[in-house]
Coordinates of C-alpha atoms and ligand atoms in Angstrom, one line a residue:
M132 CA -46.5 2.5 -23.5
K133 CA -50.2 2.9 -23.3
T134 CA -52.3 4.9 -20.6
F135 CA -54.7 3.5 -18.6
Q136 CA -57.4 5.5 -20.7
E137 CA -56.1 3.8 -23.9
L138 CA -56.4 0.3 -21.9
G139 CA -60.0 1.0 -21.7
I140 CA -60.2 2.2 -17.9
C141 CA -63.5 4.1 -17.4
D142 CA -63.4 7.7 -16.1
E143 CA -64.6 7.1 -12.7
I144 CA -61.9 4.5 -12.0
L145 CA -59.2 6.6 -13.6
K146 CA -60.0 9.4 -11.2
A147 CA -59.6 7.2 -8.3
I148 CA -56.3 5.7 -9.4
T149 CA -54.9 9.1 -10.2
E150 CA -55.6 10.3 -7.0
L151 CA -53.8 7.0 -5.7
G152 CA -50.8 8.3 -7.7
Y153 CA -51.1 5.8 -10.4
E154 CA -49.7 7.6 -13.5
N155 CA -48.8 5.0 -16.0
P156 CA -49.9 1.2 -16.2
M157 CA -47.3 -1.5 -14.9
P158 CA -46.3 -4.0 -17.4
V159 CA -48.9 -6.7 -16.0
Q160 CA -51.6 -4.2 -16.1
E161 CA -50.6 -3.2 -19.7
Q162 CA -51.3 -7.0 -20.5
V163 CA -54.1 -8.0 -18.2
I164 CA -56.4 -5.2 -18.3
P165 CA -57.2 -5.3 -21.9
H166 CA -57.3 -9.1 -21.8
L167 CA -60.1 -9.0 -19.1
L168 CA -62.0 -6.0 -20.7
N169 CA -62.1 -7.4 -24.4
E170 CA -60.8 -10.9 -24.7
E171 CA -62.9 -14.3 -24.4
T172 CA -60.1 -16.4 -23.4
D173 CA -58.9 -17.3 -20.0
L174 CA -55.5 -16.2 -18.8
V175 CA -52.4 -17.8 -16.6
A176 CA -50.1 -15.2 -15.5
L177 CA -46.7 -15.7 -13.8
A178 CA -46.4 -12.9 -11.5
Q179 CA -45.4 -12.0 -8.2
T180 CA -46.4 -9.5 -5.4
G181 CA -45.1 -6.1 -6.2
T182 CA -45.8 -6.1 -9.8
G183 CA -49.1 -4.3 -9.7
K184 CA -51.3 -7.3 -10.3
T185 CA -54.1 -6.4 -7.9
A186 CA -54.8 -3.3 -10.1
A187 CA -54.2 -5.5 -13.3
F188 CA -57.3 -7.7 -12.4
G189 CA -59.0 -5.2 -10.1
L190 CA -59.7 -2.4 -12.4
P191 CA -61.6 -4.5 -15.2
V192 CA -63.3 -6.6 -12.4
I193 CA -64.7 -3.5 -11.1
Q194 CA -65.4 -2.2 -14.7
R195 CA -67.4 -5.3 -15.6
I196 CA -69.8 -5.3 -12.9
D197 CA -73.6 -4.7 -13.5
L198 CA -74.5 -2.6 -10.7
G199 CA -78.1 -3.3 -11.5
L200 CA -77.6 -6.8 -10.6
C201 CA -77.0 -7.3 -6.7
Q202 CA -75.5 -10.9 -7.2
P203 CA -72.1 -11.9 -7.0
Q204 CA -70.6 -11.4 -10.3
A205 CA -66.9 -11.6 -9.4
L206 CA -65.2 -14.1 -7.2
I207 CA -61.5 -13.5 -6.4
L208 CA -59.8 -16.2 -4.4
S209 CA -56.8 -15.6 -2.2
P210 CA -54.8 -17.6 0.3
T211 CA -55.0 -15.6 3.4
R212 CA -57.2 -13.3 5.5
E213 CA -54.6 -10.4 5.1
L214 CA -54.4 -10.8 1.5
C215 CA -58.0 -11.0 1.2
L216 CA -58.4 -7.7 3.2
Q217 CA -55.9 -6.1 1.2
I218 CA -57.3 -6.9 -2.1
A219 CA -60.7 -6.0 -0.6
G220 CA -59.2 -2.6 0.4
D221 CA -57.5 -2.0 -2.9
L222 CA -60.7 -2.6 -5.0
T223 CA -62.7 -0.4 -2.4
D224 CA -60.0 2.5 -3.3
Y225 CA -60.1 1.8 -6.9
S226 CA -64.0 2.3 -7.0
Q227 CA -64.4 5.1 -4.8
Y228 CA -66.5 6.8 -7.3
I229 CA -68.7 4.1 -8.3
D230 CA -71.6 4.5 -6.2
G231 CA -73.4 1.5 -5.1
L232 CA -70.7 -1.4 -5.8
R233 CA -70.4 -3.6 -3.1
I234 CA -67.2 -5.5 -2.3
L235 CA -67.4 -8.1 0.6
P236 CA -64.3 -9.8 1.9
V237 CA -65.0 -13.1 3.3
Y238 CA -62.3 -15.3 5.3
G239 CA -62.0 -17.4 8.3
G240 CA -61.4 -16.5 11.9
S241 CA -63.9 -13.9 12.2
S242 CA -67.8 -14.1 12.4
I243 CA -69.7 -16.0 9.9
E244 CA -73.0 -14.6 11.0
S245 CA -71.9 -11.2 10.0
Q246 CA -70.5 -12.2 6.7
I247 CA -74.0 -14.1 6.0
R248 CA -75.8 -10.9 7.0
S249 CA -73.6 -8.9 4.5
L250 CA -74.0 -11.3 1.8
K251 CA -78.0 -11.1 2.3
K252 CA -77.8 -7.5 1.7
G253 CA -76.5 -8.1 -1.7
V254 CA -72.7 -7.9 -3.0
H255 CA -71.4 -7.5 -6.4
I256 CA -67.6 -8.7 -5.6
I257 CA -66.6 -11.4 -3.2
V258 CA -62.8 -11.7 -2.0
A259 CA -62.5 -15.0 -0.1
T260 CA -60.3 -17.5 1.3
P261 CA -61.3 -20.8 -0.2
G262 CA -62.1 -22.7 3.1
R263 CA -64.6 -19.9 4.4
L264 CA -66.4 -19.5 1.0
L265 CA -67.0 -23.3 1.0
D266 CA -68.3 -23.2 4.4
L267 CA -70.6 -20.4 3.2
L268 CA -71.5 -22.6 0.1
E269 CA -72.4 -25.5 2.2
R270 CA -74.8 -23.3 4.3
K271 CA -76.3 -22.2 1.0
T272 CA -75.7 -18.7 2.2
V273 CA -74.0 -17.6 -1.0
R274 CA -74.6 -18.3 -4.5
L275 CA -72.2 -18.2 -7.5
D276 CA -74.5 -18.8 -10.4
H277 CA -74.1 -15.3 -11.5
V278 CA -70.4 -15.1 -11.4
S279 CA -68.8 -14.2 -14.6
T280 CA -65.2 -13.7 -13.6
V281 CA -63.1 -15.8 -11.3
I282 CA -59.7 -14.6 -10.3
M283 CA -57.5 -17.0 -8.5
D284 CA -54.5 -15.0 -6.7
E285 CA -51.5 -16.5 -5.5
A286 CA -52.7 -19.9 -6.6
D287 CA -49.6 -21.6 -5.7
E288 CA -49.8 -20.4 -2.2
M289 CA -53.5 -21.7 -2.0
L290 CA -52.3 -25.1 -3.0
N291 CA -49.4 -24.9 -0.5
M292 CA -52.0 -24.3 2.1
G293 CA -54.2 -27.3 1.1
F294 CA -56.9 -25.5 -0.5
L295 CA -57.0 -27.8 -3.6
D296 CA -60.0 -29.6 -2.8
S297 CA -62.0 -26.5 -1.6
I298 CA -61.0 -24.8 -5.0
N299 CA -62.2 -27.8 -6.8
A300 CA -65.5 -27.7 -5.0
I301 CA -66.1 -24.0 -5.4
L302 CA -65.2 -24.0 -9.2
A303 CA -67.5 -26.4 -9.7
Q304 CA -70.4 -24.0 -8.7
V305 CA -69.2 -21.4 -10.9
P306 CA -71.1 -21.0 -14.2
Q307 CA -68.9 -22.7 -17.0
E308 CA -69.1 -19.4 -19.2
R309 CA -67.2 -17.7 -17.0
K310 CA -64.0 -15.8 -17.6
M311 CA -61.0 -16.9 -15.3
L312 CA -57.7 -15.5 -14.3
L313 CA -55.0 -17.3 -12.4
F314 CA -51.9 -15.7 -10.8
S315 CA -49.2 -17.5 -9.6
A316 CA -45.7 -16.9 -8.8
T317 CA -44.4 -20.4 -9.5
M318 CA -46.2 -22.9 -12.0
P319 CA -46.4 -26.3 -10.1
R320 CA -47.9 -29.2 -11.9
E321 CA -51.2 -29.0 -9.7
I322 CA -51.9 -25.4 -11.1
E323 CA -51.4 -26.5 -14.5
Q324 CA -53.9 -29.2 -13.4
I325 CA -56.4 -26.6 -12.3
A326 CA -55.7 -24.6 -15.6
R327 CA -56.3 -27.6 -17.8
T328 CA -59.6 -28.6 -15.9
Y329 CA -61.2 -25.1 -15.3
M330 CA -59.8 -22.8 -17.7
H331 CA -60.8 -22.2 -21.3
N332 CA -58.0 -22.5 -23.8
P333 CA -55.8 -20.0 -21.4
Q334 CA -53.2 -17.7 -22.7
E335 CA -50.0 -17.5 -20.5
I336 CA -47.9 -14.5 -19.9
V337 CA -45.0 -14.0 -17.7
V338 CA -44.6 -10.7 -16.1
G339 CA -41.1 -9.6 -15.1
S340 CA -39.5 -10.5 -12.0
R341 CA -40.5 -8.9 -8.9
N342 CA -39.5 -5.4 -8.7
E343 CA -36.4 -5.0 -6.3
G344 CA -34.7 -2.3 -4.4
A345 CA -35.3 1.3 -5.9
E346 CA -37.5 -0.1 -8.7
N347 CA -40.2 -0.2 -5.9
V348 CA -39.7 3.1 -4.8
R349 CA -42.2 5.7 -5.9
H350 CA -40.8 9.3 -5.4
V351 CA -43.6 11.9 -4.6
Y352 CA -43.3 15.6 -4.0
Y353 CA -45.3 18.0 -2.2
M354 CA -44.8 21.5 -3.0
V355 CA -45.7 24.0 -0.4
H356 CA -44.7 27.4 1.1
A357 CA -41.7 26.9 3.4
K358 CA -43.8 28.1 6.1
D359 CA -46.5 25.2 5.7
K360 CA -44.0 22.4 5.5
Y361 CA -44.7 21.2 9.0
Q362 CA -48.4 21.4 8.3
A363 CA -48.1 19.3 5.3
L364 CA -46.1 16.8 7.0
K365 CA -48.8 16.5 9.7
R366 CA -51.2 15.7 7.0
I367 CA -49.4 13.3 5.2
A368 CA -48.7 11.5 8.5
D369 CA -52.5 11.8 9.3
Y370 CA -53.5 10.5 5.8
Y371 CA -51.5 7.3 6.3
P372 CA -52.5 6.0 9.9
N373 CA -50.0 3.0 9.2
I374 CA -47.0 4.9 8.4
Y375 CA -43.8 3.7 9.6
G376 CA -41.3 6.0 8.4
I377 CA -38.1 8.2 8.8
I378 CA -38.3 11.9 8.4
F379 CA -34.9 13.2 7.3
C380 CA -34.1 16.5 8.5
R381 CA -31.0 18.8 7.5
T382 CA -29.6 19.7 11.0
R383 CA -29.5 18.3 14.5
R384 CA -31.6 21.3 15.5
E385 CA -34.3 21.0 13.0
T386 CA -34.4 17.1 13.6
Q387 CA -35.0 17.9 17.4
E388 CA -37.8 20.7 16.7
I389 CA -39.7 18.8 14.4
A390 CA -39.8 15.6 16.6
D391 CA -40.6 17.8 19.5
Q392 CA -43.4 19.5 17.4
L393 CA -44.6 16.0 16.4
I394 CA -44.6 14.7 20.0
A395 CA -46.4 17.7 21.3
D396 CA -49.0 17.3 18.6
G397 CA -49.7 13.9 19.8
Y398 CA -47.9 11.9 17.3
N399 CA -45.9 8.8 18.0
A400 CA -42.5 10.0 17.0
D401 CA -38.9 10.5 18.4
S402 CA -35.8 12.0 17.4
L403 CA -32.3 10.6 16.3
H404 CA -29.3 12.7 15.9
G405 CA -25.8 13.0 17.0
E406 CA -26.5 15.2 20.2
L407 CA -28.2 12.5 21.9
S408 CA -26.1 10.0 24.1
Q409 CA -25.1 6.6 22.5
A410 CA -27.6 5.0 25.4
Q411 CA -30.2 7.4 24.1
R412 CA -29.7 6.7 20.5
D413 CA -29.8 2.9 21.0
A414 CA -33.1 3.2 22.8
V415 CA -34.8 5.2 20.4
M416 CA -33.7 2.9 17.6
Q417 CA -34.7 -0.3 19.4
K418 CA -38.0 1.2 19.7
F419 CA -38.1 2.1 16.2
R420 CA -37.2 -1.4 15.1
L421 CA -39.9 -3.0 17.2
R422 CA -42.3 -0.5 15.6
N423 CA -43.0 0.8 19.0
L424 CA -42.3 4.3 17.1
Q425 CA -44.0 5.2 13.9
L426 CA -42.1 8.3 13.0
L427 CA -38.5 8.6 13.5
V428 CA -37.0 11.9 12.8
A429 CA -33.4 11.8 12.0
T430 CA -30.3 13.1 10.6
D431 CA -28.7 11.4 7.7
V432 CA -25.6 10.6 9.8
A433 CA -27.3 9.1 12.9
A434 CA -29.8 7.1 10.7
R435 CA -26.7 5.2 9.3
G436 CA -26.6 2.5 12.0
L437 CA -30.3 1.9 11.8
D438 CA -31.1 -1.2 9.8
V439 CA -34.8 -1.0 9.2
T440 CA -35.8 -2.2 5.9
D441 CA -39.3 -2.3 5.6
L442 CA -40.3 1.4 6.0
T443 CA -43.7 2.5 4.1
H444 CA -42.5 5.9 3.8
V445 CA -38.9 7.9 3.7
I446 CA -39.7 11.8 4.1
N447 CA -37.4 14.2 3.0
Y448 CA -38.1 17.2 5.0
G449 CA -36.7 19.4 2.3
L450 CA -34.2 17.9 -0.2
P451 CA -30.6 17.4 0.8
D452 CA -27.8 19.2 -1.0
D453 CA -26.2 16.0 -1.7
I454 CA -27.8 13.8 -4.5
E455 CA -26.2 10.9 -3.1
T456 CA -27.7 11.4 0.2
Y457 CA -31.3 11.4 -1.5
T458 CA -30.4 7.9 -3.0
H459 CA -29.5 6.6 0.4
R460 CA -32.6 8.0 2.0
S461 CA -34.9 6.4 -0.4
G462 CA -33.3 3.4 -0.8
R463 CA -34.2 2.5 2.8
T464 CA -38.0 1.9 1.6
G465 CA -39.1 -0.4 -1.1
R466 CA -37.0 -3.2 -0.1
A467 CA -37.4 -6.9 -0.3
G468 CA -40.1 -6.7 -2.8
K469 CA -42.4 -4.4 -1.0
S470 CA -43.1 -1.1 -2.2
G471 CA -42.4 2.2 -0.4
V472 CA -42.8 6.0 -1.2
S473 CA -39.9 8.4 -0.8
V474 CA -41.6 11.8 -0.1
A475 CA -40.1 15.1 -0.5
I476 CA -41.8 18.1 1.1
I477 CA -40.3 21.0 -0.8
H478 CA -40.7 24.7 -1.4
S479 CA -40.6 25.9 -5.2
R480 CA -37.0 26.8 -5.0
E481 CA -36.0 23.2 -4.3
K482 CA -37.5 22.5 -7.9
G483 CA -34.1 22.5 -9.6
K484 CA -32.6 20.2 -7.2
M485 CA -35.4 17.7 -7.8
R486 CA -35.0 17.7 -11.3
A487 CA -31.0 16.9 -10.7
I488 CA -32.3 14.2 -8.6
E489 CA -34.5 12.7 -11.2
K490 CA -31.4 12.4 -13.8
I491 CA -29.5 10.6 -11.2
I492 CA -31.9 8.1 -9.9
G493 CA -33.6 7.7 -13.8
K494 CA -37.1 8.3 -12.3
K495 CA -39.7 11.3 -12.3
F496 CA -40.9 12.4 -9.1
E497 CA -44.8 12.5 -9.1
R498 CA -46.6 15.5 -7.4
G499 CA -48.6 14.7 -4.8
L500 CA -51.2 17.0 -3.6
V501 CA -51.4 17.6 0.3
P502 CA -54.2 15.8 1.5
T503 CA -57.0 18.0 2.3
G504 CA -59.0 18.0 5.7
E505 CA -61.8 16.3 4.1
Q506 CA -59.5 13.7 2.5
I507 CA -58.0 12.9 5.8
C508 CA -61.3 12.9 7.6
E509 CA -62.6 10.4 5.1
K510 CA -59.5 8.2 5.3
Q511 CA -59.6 8.2 9.1
L512 CA -63.1 7.3 9.2
F513 CA -62.6 4.4 7.2
N514 CA -59.6 3.5 9.3
L515 CA -62.0 3.4 12.4
A516 CA -64.4 1.5 10.7
D517 CA -62.1 -0.9 9.8
R518 CA -60.6 -1.3 13.2
I519 CA -64.2 -1.5 14.6
E520 CA -64.7 -4.4 11.9
K521 CA -61.5 -6.3 12.6
V522 CA -61.5 -5.9 16.4
K523 CA -61.1 -9.2 18.2
V524 CA -64.2 -9.7 20.6
N525 CA -63.5 -11.4 23.7
E526 CA -66.8 -13.1 24.0
E527 CA -66.3 -14.7 27.4
A528 CA -64.9 -11.8 29.2
I529 CA -67.3 -9.2 27.8
A530 CA -70.5 -11.2 28.1
K531 CA -71.1 -10.2 31.6
F532 CA -70.9 -6.5 30.8
L533 CA -73.2 -6.5 27.8
P534 CA -76.5 -6.9 29.5
N535 CA -76.4 -3.6 31.1
I536 CA -74.8 -1.9 28.0
S537 CA -77.5 -3.4 25.9
R538 CA -80.1 -2.0 28.1
K539 CA -78.4 1.3 27.8
L540 CA -78.2 1.6 24.1
G541 CA -80.8 -1.0 23.2
W542 CA -83.1 2.0 22.2
L543 CA -80.9 3.2 19.4
T544 CA -81.3 1.9 15.9
E545 CA -78.1 0.5 14.1
Q546 CA -77.7 3.6 12.0
D547 CA -77.8 5.7 15.3
L548 CA -75.3 3.5 16.9
I549 CA -72.9 3.7 13.9
K550 CA -73.2 7.5 13.9
R551 CA -72.5 7.7 17.6
I552 CA -69.5 5.4 17.6
V553 CA -67.7 7.2 14.8
S554 CA -68.7 10.6 15.8
L555 CA -67.1 9.7 19.4
E556 CA -63.7 9.8 18.0
F557 CA -64.2 12.0 14.9
N558 CA -65.8 15.1 15.9
R559 CA -62.5 16.3 16.9
L560 CA -60.8 15.6 14.0
I561 CA -63.7 17.0 11.8
D562 CA -63.7 19.9 13.7
Y563 CA -59.8 20.0 13.6
Y564 CA -59.5 20.0 9.6
R565 CA -62.9 21.9 8.9
D566 CA -62.2 24.6 6.2
T567 CA -58.4 24.3 6.6
P568 CA -56.8 25.7 3.5
D569 CA -54.8 23.9 0.7
L570 CA -51.3 23.9 1.1
D571 CA -50.3 23.1 -2.5
L572 CA -48.4 25.6 -4.4
P573 CA -49.0 25.9 -7.9
D574 CA -46.7 24.1 -10.3
E575 CA -45.3 27.4 -11.8
N576 CA -43.9 29.9 -9.7
T577 CA -46.5 32.5 -10.7
R578 CA -49.0 32.5 -7.8
K579 CA -51.5 34.8 -9.6
P580 CA -53.0 34.2 -13.0
K581 CA -51.7 36.4 -15.6
G582 CA -53.3 40.0 -16.0
E583 CA -54.4 40.1 -12.4
S584 CA -53.4 43.1 -10.6
A585 CA -50.6 42.7 -8.1
A586 CA -49.9 46.3 -7.6
K587 CA -48.7 47.2 -4.0
G588 CA -51.5 48.6 -2.2
D589 CA -54.1 47.4 -4.8
R590 CA -56.4 45.6 -2.3
K591 CA -58.1 43.7 -5.1
G592 CA -54.7 42.7 -6.4
R593 CA -53.2 41.8 -3.2
D594 CA -53.1 38.3 -1.8
K595 CA -55.4 38.0 1.4
D596 CA -52.6 35.7 2.7
S597 CA -49.9 38.6 2.3
R598 CA -47.9 39.0 5.4
T599 CA -46.7 42.5 4.4
A600 CA -48.6 45.2 6.2
E601 CA -49.7 48.3 4.1
E602 CA -47.6 51.4 4.7
G603 CA -47.7 53.0 8.2
F604 CA -49.1 49.7 9.4
E605 CA -47.9 46.5 10.9
R606 CA -49.3 43.0 10.3
I607 CA -50.5 40.6 12.9
Y608 CA -51.3 37.0 12.5
I609 CA -54.2 35.4 14.7
N610 CA -55.1 31.9 14.6
L611 CA -58.8 32.5 14.5
G612 CA -60.7 32.5 11.1
K613 CA -64.1 32.7 9.6
A614 CA -64.3 29.0 10.7
H615 CA -64.5 29.8 14.3
G616 CA -67.1 32.4 13.7
F617 CA -64.4 35.0 13.7
F618 CA -65.2 38.3 12.0
P619 CA -64.2 42.0 11.7
P620 CA -66.7 43.1 14.5
N621 CA -65.2 40.4 16.6
L622 CA -61.7 41.5 16.0
I623 CA -62.6 45.1 16.9
E624 CA -64.4 44.4 19.9
M625 CA -61.5 42.0 21.3
I626 CA -58.9 44.7 20.7
N627 CA -61.1 47.3 22.1
S628 CA -61.7 45.5 25.3
L629 CA -58.4 43.8 25.6
V630 CA -55.7 46.1 24.7
P631 CA -55.3 49.1 26.7
G632 CA -55.3 52.6 25.0
R633 CA -56.5 53.4 21.4
V634 CA -55.4 51.2 18.5
N635 CA -56.1 52.1 14.9
I636 CA -56.8 49.0 13.0
G637 CA -56.4 48.8 9.0
R638 CA -56.6 46.2 6.6
I639 CA -58.4 42.9 7.9
D640 CA -58.1 39.6 6.0
L641 CA -60.2 36.8 7.2
L642 CA -59.4 33.4 6.1
P643 CA -61.1 30.1 7.1
A644 CA -58.4 29.0 9.6
Y645 CA -56.8 32.1 10.4
S646 CA -56.7 35.9 10.0
L647 CA -54.2 38.7 9.1
F648 CA -54.7 42.1 10.2
D649 CA -52.8 45.5 10.2
V650 CA -52.6 47.6 13.2
E651 CA -51.0 51.2 13.3
K652 CA -47.2 51.0 13.4
G653 CA -45.8 50.5 16.8
A654 CA -48.8 49.0 18.1
A655 CA -48.4 45.4 17.0
K656 CA -46.0 44.4 20.0
K657 CA -48.8 45.9 22.7
V658 CA -51.6 44.0 20.7
V659 CA -50.0 40.8 20.4
G660 CA -48.9 40.8 24.1
A661 CA -52.5 41.6 25.2
L662 CA -54.0 38.9 22.9
K663 CA -51.6 36.2 24.4
G664 CA -53.1 33.4 26.5
C665 CA -56.8 34.7 25.8
E666 CA -59.6 32.4 24.3
F667 CA -62.2 33.0 21.7
Y668 CA -65.3 30.9 22.5
G669 CA -63.0 28.1 24.0
H670 CA -60.4 28.6 21.3
R671 CA -56.9 29.5 22.6
I672 CA -55.7 32.5 20.7
Y673 CA -52.3 32.6 19.2
A674 CA -51.1 35.9 17.6
E675 CA -47.6 37.2 16.3
I676 CA -46.3 39.6 14.3
A677 CA -46.6 38.4 10.7
T678 CA -43.7 38.0 8.4
D679 CA -42.7 35.8 5.6
K680 CA -40.5 33.5 7.5
D681 CA -39.9 29.8 7.7
Y682 CA -42.1 28.7 10.9
A683 CA -41.7 25.3 11.2
G684 CA -39.0 24.3 13.5
K685 CA -39.3 27.6 15.2
G686 CA -41.7 26.3 17.9
R687 CA -44.9 27.8 16.4
R688 CA -47.5 26.6 14.5
K689 CA -50.2 28.8 12.9
G690 CA -53.8 28.5 12.3
K691 CA -56.1 26.0 13.2
E692 CA -53.8 23.4 12.5
G693 CA -51.3 24.7 14.7
D694 CA -53.0 25.5 18.0
S695 CA -52.6 22.2 19.6
R696 CA -49.6 23.0 21.7
R697 CA -50.5 25.3 24.5
K698 CA -48.6 27.9 26.6
G699 CA -49.7 29.3 29.6
G700 CA -52.0 32.1 30.4
D701 CA -55.7 31.9 31.1
K702 CA -57.3 35.1 30.0
H703 CA -60.7 34.5 28.5
Y704 CA -62.5 36.4 25.9
G705 CA -66.1 35.9 24.5
S706 CA -67.8 32.8 26.4
A707 CA -64.5 31.5 26.6
R708 CA -64.1 28.6 29.1
K709 CA -60.9 27.5 30.6
G710 CA -58.9 24.7 29.6
G711 CA -61.9 23.0 27.8
S712 CA -61.1 20.1 25.5
D713 CA -57.8 21.5 24.4
S714 CA -55.6 19.1 26.3
R715 CA -57.8 16.1 25.2
F716 CA -57.6 17.6 21.6
K717 CA -54.0 17.9 21.8
H718 CA -53.5 14.2 22.4
E719 CA -56.4 12.6 20.9
H720 CA -56.9 14.2 17.6
R721 CA -54.4 12.0 16.4
P722 CA -56.2 9.0 15.1
S723 CA -54.9 5.6 16.2
N724 CA -53.0 3.4 13.9
S725 CA -54.0 -0.2 14.3
R726 CA -55.4 -0.6 10.6
K727 CA -53.5 -3.7 9.6
E728 CA -50.8 -2.2 7.3
R729 CA -51.6 -2.9 3.6
R730 CA -49.0 -3.7 1.1
K731 CA -46.3 -4.4 3.5
Ligands
AMP44 P1 -49.4 -5.3 -6.0 O1 -48.5 -6.2 -6.9 O2 -50.7 -5.4 -6.5 O3 -49.0 -5.7 -4.6 O4 -48.9 -3.9 -6.2 C1 -47.7 -3.4 -5.5 C2 -47.7 -1.6 -5.3 O5 -47.5 -1.0 -6.5 C3 -49.1 -1.3 -4.6 O6 -48.5 -0.5 -3.6 C4 -49.8 -0.5 -5.6 O7 -50.6 0.4 -5.0 C5 -48.8 0.0 -6.6 N1 -49.3 0.2 -7.8 C6 -50.0 -0.6 -8.7 N2 -50.2 0.0 -9.7 C7 -49.5 1.0 -9.8 C8 -49.3 1.8 -11.0 N3 -49.9 1.8 -12.2 N4 -48.5 2.9 -10.7 C9 -48.0 3.1 -9.5 N5 -48.2 2.2 -8.4 C10 -49.0 1.1 -8.5

């Protein structure tokens, strides 16, 4: 099997697809990519959805674009608006490291004027439904005379939908020396006819039947400290705004605790386990089936009665002891020709179990890196933009309100307006994730590079994140870090003014999102108690005696990422203010989920 690099894919695209988790080319990609990059002939591919065909044509199409020529150079025709958006979205993902590449989806049912405006600005790749493209061609708002690649996706569907005439009319306007690829799940006579009329000496390939069941499931593991499992879970959920998944926990208690935490943190989640009454279980399952619930936290036994097949993710909150259980869990996604991901959030001691599972399922787990705050913000910003783009405008009803609004906002430039709309929702999220630490553990159990001193008490060799106090001291965790403008003088001043009596402070380790510091033995309880419920410049303080325990599921979160559940107490410190935006933040940091599901 060849690698993407060996198939000729350039570094920028390689970087993007590696981040998407594409390790090796799928069969259709192995055949189509080199063909599109190097061969002169056209291609007819009998391939179904789920075989990886979007990347098969998408990657070489992107690579062939001459960015210096701001004209449509590639045309991708697809039968529906949804597929159009999916393809454009995938292409955008693949080309995220190619500056200046412009991809435009054009489809019926949305404002033609805005599509015309985008076309005028110049695009390189058009992904279109035939009807709308023809409309644009007839209005002479788009020209296809620089198109050198034409892809017809799901050609049989396009014919079923009656687009034959439109396709003929479109292809007549594309230069003769173009390269053309046609994908179809079936090969009716009309398709052969199109191939004969418009394609040059097409080569034909058949790509194995649609991947079914387990074949469609990717197994991805995230390896983090046990105490960071819950944070990793939240970041994964934040990174996939359209997630529809089950989070499997080992015990009823853990199930309830994780669900409670998710709900408290503003997620659309609920629990399903044996301690609930039958009526409660039925209600939860029904909500989940109807997709009124995005995340179901469940035990294996309770989830048995649930017949939901189209999950995007199965999340193993830790691996089950029994390998069979893992196959049952992961088999709940990737069904009916859809692709799915089975995620395992594990700590390093579970690696052996993971290898054992790999042997049974005959597939390797891919290493996933927990999305960073920046990646989440980027994804959510895109999601917001996508929702803005696709929101249905009720022209009639809104008309009478608009003049006032326009008067109020008329002085803003288009750019200003975009920035403000985006900032409205995202300031919180960006603040929330700013400077949050990476959660991933290195693959080997060695946390420190060889040769680095790890001697106890050696400051240089000590892990800043260590929860072990130095001799004669106790260590305290506090959810304030450098990102909050929290530095040693602040800590000292805080303790002096809030803690009764004198307290010796030892080593202080400031991290971006939280800090750890030592206080003299016997004083930790008093310090933690005094800090409870205080605020530091509007940020509610959480402090506790630090130990190396698994925090998730014990009703506490740490650091910036964990402060969204508030408990009582109203003491203030610094220029602290009561309440502030905390309660808003708690429920609204969670971005909304209306982006149309891709790859369902
Ligand atoms: P498609 O046939 O284009 O609908 O792709 C089916 C699914 O496979 C999509 O979720 C893709 O993101 C995924 N996919 C495509 N190529 C690869 C690859 N080389 N490795 C892993 N996943 C892939």
